[in-house]
Short mmCIF file of C-alpha atoms and ligand atoms in Angstrom, two decimals:
data_model
loop_
_atom_site.label_atom_id
_atom_site.label_comp_id
_atom_site.label_asym_id
_atom_site.label_seq_id
_atom_site.Cartn_x
_atom_site.Cartn_y
_atom_site.Cartn_z
CA UNK A 202 124.12 103.83 113.08
CA UNK A 203 120.68 103.04 111.98
CA UNK A 204 120.43 100.75 108.74
CA UNK A 205 117.99 102.35 106.21
CA UNK A 206 114.96 100.30 105.62
CA UNK A 207 112.84 100.09 102.43
CA UNK A 208 109.52 98.46 102.85
CA UNK A 209 106.97 97.23 99.99
CA UNK A 210 103.44 96.86 101.24
CA UNK A 211 101.61 95.11 98.49
CA UNK A 212 98.37 95.51 100.32
CA UNK A 213 95.53 93.28 99.04
CA UNK A 214 97.44 92.86 95.48
CA UNK A 215 99.02 89.97 93.47
CA UNK A 216 97.92 86.22 93.40
CA UNK A 217 100.60 83.56 94.46
CA UNK A 218 101.73 83.55 91.04
CA UNK A 219 101.73 87.10 90.45
CA UNK A 220 103.77 87.38 93.98
CA UNK A 221 106.39 85.04 92.82
CA UNK A 222 107.09 86.31 89.66
CA UNK A 223 107.60 89.80 91.15
CA UNK A 224 109.86 88.49 93.92
CA UNK A 225 111.87 86.66 91.24
CA UNK A 226 112.42 89.90 89.18
CA UNK A 227 113.03 91.76 92.28
CA UNK A 228 115.74 89.47 93.61
CA UNK A 229 117.77 89.93 90.50
CA UNK A 230 117.40 93.78 90.35
CA UNK A 231 118.43 94.15 93.90
CA UNK A 232 120.99 91.37 94.61
CA UNK A 233 123.89 93.57 95.18
CA UNK A 234 122.14 95.94 97.55
CA UNK A 235 123.91 95.96 100.83
CA UNK A 236 123.34 99.31 102.29
CA UNK A 237 119.48 99.04 102.47
CA UNK A 238 117.40 96.44 104.45
CA UNK A 239 114.85 95.48 102.06
CA UNK A 240 111.42 94.18 103.05
CA UNK A 241 108.43 93.02 101.14
CA UNK A 242 105.05 92.37 102.81
CA UNK A 243 102.64 90.51 100.69
CA UNK A 244 99.36 89.20 101.24
CA UNK A 245 99.10 86.21 103.70
CA UNK A 246 98.37 83.73 100.73
CA UNK A 247 101.82 84.34 99.32
CA UNK A 248 104.17 84.38 102.39
CA UNK A 249 105.03 80.72 102.26
CA UNK A 250 105.98 80.69 98.95
CA UNK A 251 107.79 83.82 98.58
CA UNK A 252 109.53 82.60 101.87
CA UNK A 253 111.02 79.81 99.89
CA UNK A 254 112.06 81.86 97.07
CA UNK A 255 113.88 84.52 99.01
CA UNK A 256 116.07 82.28 101.22
CA UNK A 257 119.83 83.14 100.62
CA UNK A 258 118.83 86.61 99.55
CA UNK A 259 118.84 90.17 100.68
CA UNK A 260 114.79 90.28 100.86
CA UNK A 261 113.19 90.17 104.26
CA UNK A 262 109.68 89.17 104.75
CA UNK A 263 106.91 90.78 106.67
CA UNK A 264 102.99 90.32 107.09
CA UNK A 265 100.46 93.14 106.92
CA UNK A 266 98.49 92.19 109.96
CA UNK A 267 98.39 89.72 112.92
CA UNK A 268 96.03 89.11 115.79
CA UNK A 269 97.04 89.47 119.25
CA UNK A 270 96.29 85.81 120.62
CA UNK A 271 98.45 82.96 120.27
CA UNK A 272 95.49 80.24 119.13
CA UNK A 273 91.94 79.48 119.82
CA UNK A 274 88.63 80.36 118.20
CA UNK A 275 89.14 83.30 116.40
CA UNK A 276 87.70 82.59 113.05
CA UNK A 277 89.42 84.44 110.23
CA UNK A 278 92.68 85.58 112.23
CA UNK A 279 96.10 84.60 112.03
CA UNK A 280 98.45 84.60 115.19
CA UNK A 281 102.03 86.01 115.28
CA UNK A 282 103.38 82.64 115.99
CA UNK A 283 101.88 81.52 112.57
CA UNK A 284 103.60 84.42 111.05
CA UNK A 285 106.65 83.94 112.49
CA UNK A 286 106.31 80.27 111.46
CA UNK A 287 105.95 80.97 107.81
CA UNK A 288 109.21 82.94 107.65
CA UNK A 289 108.30 86.51 108.74
CA UNK A 290 110.45 88.69 110.59
CA UNK A 291 108.53 91.82 110.69
CA UNK A 292 104.75 92.87 110.65
CA UNK A 293 102.83 95.85 109.85
CA UNK A 294 100.79 97.09 112.80
CA UNK A 295 97.95 99.80 112.78
CA UNK A 296 98.19 100.93 109.24
CA UNK A 297 95.62 103.68 108.64
CA UNK A 298 93.75 101.20 106.33
CA UNK A 299 93.20 98.75 109.21
CA UNK A 300 92.19 101.65 111.48
CA UNK A 301 89.53 103.26 108.73
CA UNK A 302 88.10 99.89 107.65
CA UNK A 303 88.56 97.37 110.40
CA UNK A 304 88.01 99.78 113.19
CA UNK A 305 91.49 99.28 114.96
CA UNK A 306 92.66 101.75 117.71
CA UNK A 307 95.61 102.48 119.45
CA UNK A 308 94.36 100.10 121.93
CA UNK A 309 94.37 97.05 119.62
CA UNK A 310 97.52 98.20 118.05
CA UNK A 311 99.20 98.02 121.34
CA UNK A 312 97.77 94.36 122.10
CA UNK A 313 99.25 93.26 118.63
CA UNK A 314 102.82 95.14 119.07
CA UNK A 315 103.13 93.24 122.31
CA UNK A 316 101.93 89.99 120.83
CA UNK A 317 104.51 90.68 117.79
CA UNK A 318 107.51 91.22 120.18
CA UNK A 319 106.72 88.12 122.31
CA UNK A 320 106.68 85.91 119.05
CA UNK A 321 109.88 87.21 117.96
CA UNK A 322 108.61 89.66 115.23
CA UNK A 323 109.70 93.27 114.96
CA UNK A 324 106.58 95.45 114.42
CA UNK A 325 106.35 98.32 112.20
CA UNK A 326 103.86 100.81 113.86
CA UNK A 327 102.08 103.07 111.76
CA UNK A 328 100.97 106.44 112.78
CA UNK A 329 99.75 109.63 111.16
CA UNK A 330 97.33 112.36 110.95
CA UNK A 331 94.07 112.80 108.64
CA UNK A 332 93.58 115.87 106.45
CA UNK A 333 91.31 117.19 108.91
CA UNK A 334 93.62 116.78 111.72
CA UNK A 335 96.49 118.53 109.56
CA UNK A 336 94.05 121.30 108.62
CA UNK A 337 93.25 122.05 112.28
CA UNK A 338 96.93 122.17 113.24
CA UNK A 339 96.53 118.78 115.34
CA UNK A 340 99.33 116.77 113.54
CA UNK A 341 101.87 116.75 116.53
CA UNK A 342 99.07 116.33 119.17
CA UNK A 343 97.89 113.28 117.40
CA UNK A 344 101.37 111.83 116.87
CA UNK A 345 102.11 112.35 120.16
CA UNK A 346 99.06 110.57 121.43
CA UNK A 347 99.61 107.62 118.72
CA UNK A 348 103.00 106.83 119.93
CA UNK A 349 102.33 107.12 123.64
CA UNK A 350 99.14 104.88 123.22
CA UNK A 351 100.50 102.44 120.72
CA UNK A 352 103.74 101.61 122.97
CA UNK A 353 102.20 101.82 126.47
CA UNK A 354 103.72 99.11 128.69
CA UNK A 355 106.52 98.21 126.31
CA UNK A 356 109.89 97.37 128.06
CA UNK A 357 112.72 99.49 127.02
CA UNK A 358 114.42 96.47 125.00
CA UNK A 359 111.24 95.95 123.03
CA UNK A 360 110.85 99.55 122.46
CA UNK A 361 114.22 100.09 120.87
CA UNK A 362 113.64 97.28 118.22
CA UNK A 363 110.18 98.75 116.96
CA UNK A 364 110.05 100.60 113.70
CA UNK A 365 107.98 103.53 113.60
CA UNK A 366 106.21 104.41 110.19
CA UNK A 367 105.04 108.17 109.82
CA UNK A 368 102.34 107.86 107.16
CA UNK A 369 100.02 110.82 107.22
CA UNK A 370 96.80 109.54 105.73
CA UNK A 371 96.37 112.27 103.25
CA UNK A 372 99.66 111.33 101.52
CA UNK A 373 98.50 107.47 101.20
CA UNK A 374 97.67 106.80 97.46
CA UNK A 375 97.00 110.56 96.64
CA UNK A 376 100.15 111.30 95.00
CA UNK A 377 100.51 114.51 97.70
CA UNK A 378 103.49 114.35 100.14
CA UNK A 379 104.65 116.55 102.86
CA UNK A 380 108.20 118.33 101.89
CA UNK A 381 111.15 116.37 103.21
CA UNK A 382 111.64 119.46 106.01
CA UNK A 383 108.05 118.73 107.25
CA UNK A 384 108.77 114.95 107.39
CA UNK A 385 112.04 115.50 109.04
CA UNK A 386 110.51 117.76 111.72
CA UNK A 387 107.85 115.29 112.57
CA UNK A 388 110.51 112.35 112.72
CA UNK A 389 112.63 114.64 114.86
CA UNK A 390 109.33 115.01 117.12
CA UNK A 391 108.78 111.36 117.30
CA UNK A 392 112.28 110.94 118.54
CA UNK A 393 111.82 113.33 121.01
CA UNK A 394 108.70 111.55 122.27
CA UNK A 395 110.70 108.41 122.43
CA UNK A 396 113.36 110.13 124.33
CA UNK A 397 110.90 111.38 127.11
CA UNK A 398 109.38 107.85 127.38
CA UNK A 399 112.78 105.82 127.25
CA UNK A 400 116.19 106.20 128.30
CA UNK A 401 118.84 106.14 125.63
CA UNK A 402 116.78 104.30 123.05
CA UNK A 403 115.57 107.27 120.59
CA UNK A 404 118.74 107.17 118.64
CA UNK A 405 118.61 103.43 117.77
CA UNK A 406 114.78 103.54 116.64
CA UNK A 407 114.27 103.61 112.82
CA UNK A 408 111.49 106.07 111.93
CA UNK A 409 110.22 105.52 108.26
CA UNK A 410 108.27 107.62 105.97
CA UNK A 411 105.32 106.40 103.86
CA UNK A 412 102.67 108.26 101.60
CA UNK A 413 103.12 108.58 97.86
CA UNK A 414 106.90 107.49 97.87
CA UNK A 415 108.08 107.25 94.11
CA UNK A 416 111.37 106.63 92.42
CA UNK A 417 111.46 110.44 92.04
CA UNK A 418 110.87 111.69 95.48
CA UNK A 419 112.81 109.01 97.54
CA UNK A 420 116.10 110.54 97.36
CA UNK A 421 114.96 113.81 98.51
CA UNK A 422 113.49 112.25 101.77
CA UNK A 423 116.38 109.91 102.47
CA UNK A 424 118.90 113.19 102.63
CA UNK A 425 117.19 113.84 106.05
CA UNK A 426 118.96 112.66 109.28
CA UNK A 427 115.85 111.57 110.82
CA UNK A 428 114.37 109.58 107.85
CA UNK A 429 115.66 105.92 108.20
CA UNK A 430 113.55 104.76 105.02
CA UNK A 431 110.26 104.32 103.56
CA UNK A 432 107.00 102.30 103.50
CA UNK A 433 106.05 102.20 99.85
CA UNK A 434 102.36 101.26 98.71
CA UNK A 435 101.62 101.31 95.11
CA UNK A 436 105.13 101.97 93.76
CA UNK A 437 106.12 98.69 95.13
CA UNK A 438 103.99 96.64 93.04
CA UNK A 439 106.07 97.50 89.82
CA UNK A 440 109.34 95.82 90.18
CA UNK A 441 111.38 98.07 88.28
CA UNK A 442 110.11 101.12 90.01
CA UNK A 443 110.40 99.40 93.68
CA UNK A 444 114.03 98.45 92.78
CA UNK A 445 114.81 101.96 91.35
CA UNK A 446 113.46 103.26 94.83
CA UNK A 447 115.72 100.76 96.64
CA UNK A 448 118.69 101.92 94.80
CA UNK A 449 117.85 105.45 94.77
CA UNK A 450 121.43 106.68 95.74
CA UNK A 451 122.67 105.29 92.34
CA UNK A 452 120.61 107.44 90.06
P1 LIG B 290 101.16 104.55 98.73
O1 LIG B 290 102.49 104.41 98.67
O2 LIG B 290 100.51 103.80 97.63
O3 LIG B 290 100.97 106.15 98.92
O4 LIG B 290 100.92 103.84 100.10
C1 LIG B 290 101.77 104.13 101.23
C2 LIG B 290 101.20 103.21 102.12
O5 LIG B 290 100.16 103.15 102.42
C3 LIG B 290 102.04 102.25 102.65
O6 LIG B 290 101.91 101.48 103.77
#
């Protein structure tokens, strides 16, 4: 059985004080949730204080990015060990915004995934097609390439702990989403690729969806057997909305 995972990606939002306030409120709202794994990914600057706040709670901590080297002269970068040391158990890798604005590629994502695993972090690997690729019916081809290139060289044990996030770029921050059937079809396809790459791993891997998730559409998505959770951007910034998403099954 795969435990569902709901992630709040706060992106470049919230000061330390704002982040602390939000996490305190979230802790209360979702204290009795046991069926969903809850993860928040704040900015680097808030990780330390949030880690103190969520100790003994059901909230897990993740970073939004790492560099692949362990230490050295890499001005402005943060290493996987530092992220683990500040209390994170997860890290987002290859988010489309990193690919779009910071020129990350499948190759750099692959290096970061390996470095994350080595430091004991679980990578959440983001894949997804652009609007142009969707219009040109290239979605499946692109996803296959991204999965294969991002995971190249990963040992079977590592491959089973990775989380895949399918985030169609045209759905991020636009209010548009694929239908739950379309997402299910792509997640099933990702599982099939996994099955071709690794023996007996595909059924263990969690594949979550991201892109304009809100408290109205989440339950439809979560009905599907291959949708194992959500990666939530803007709707995770409002505690009330985010906790409603986490507790979707009660509404
Ligand atoms: P939105 O939920 O704001 O569309 O963002 C999705 C996302 O990029 C999560 O990583």
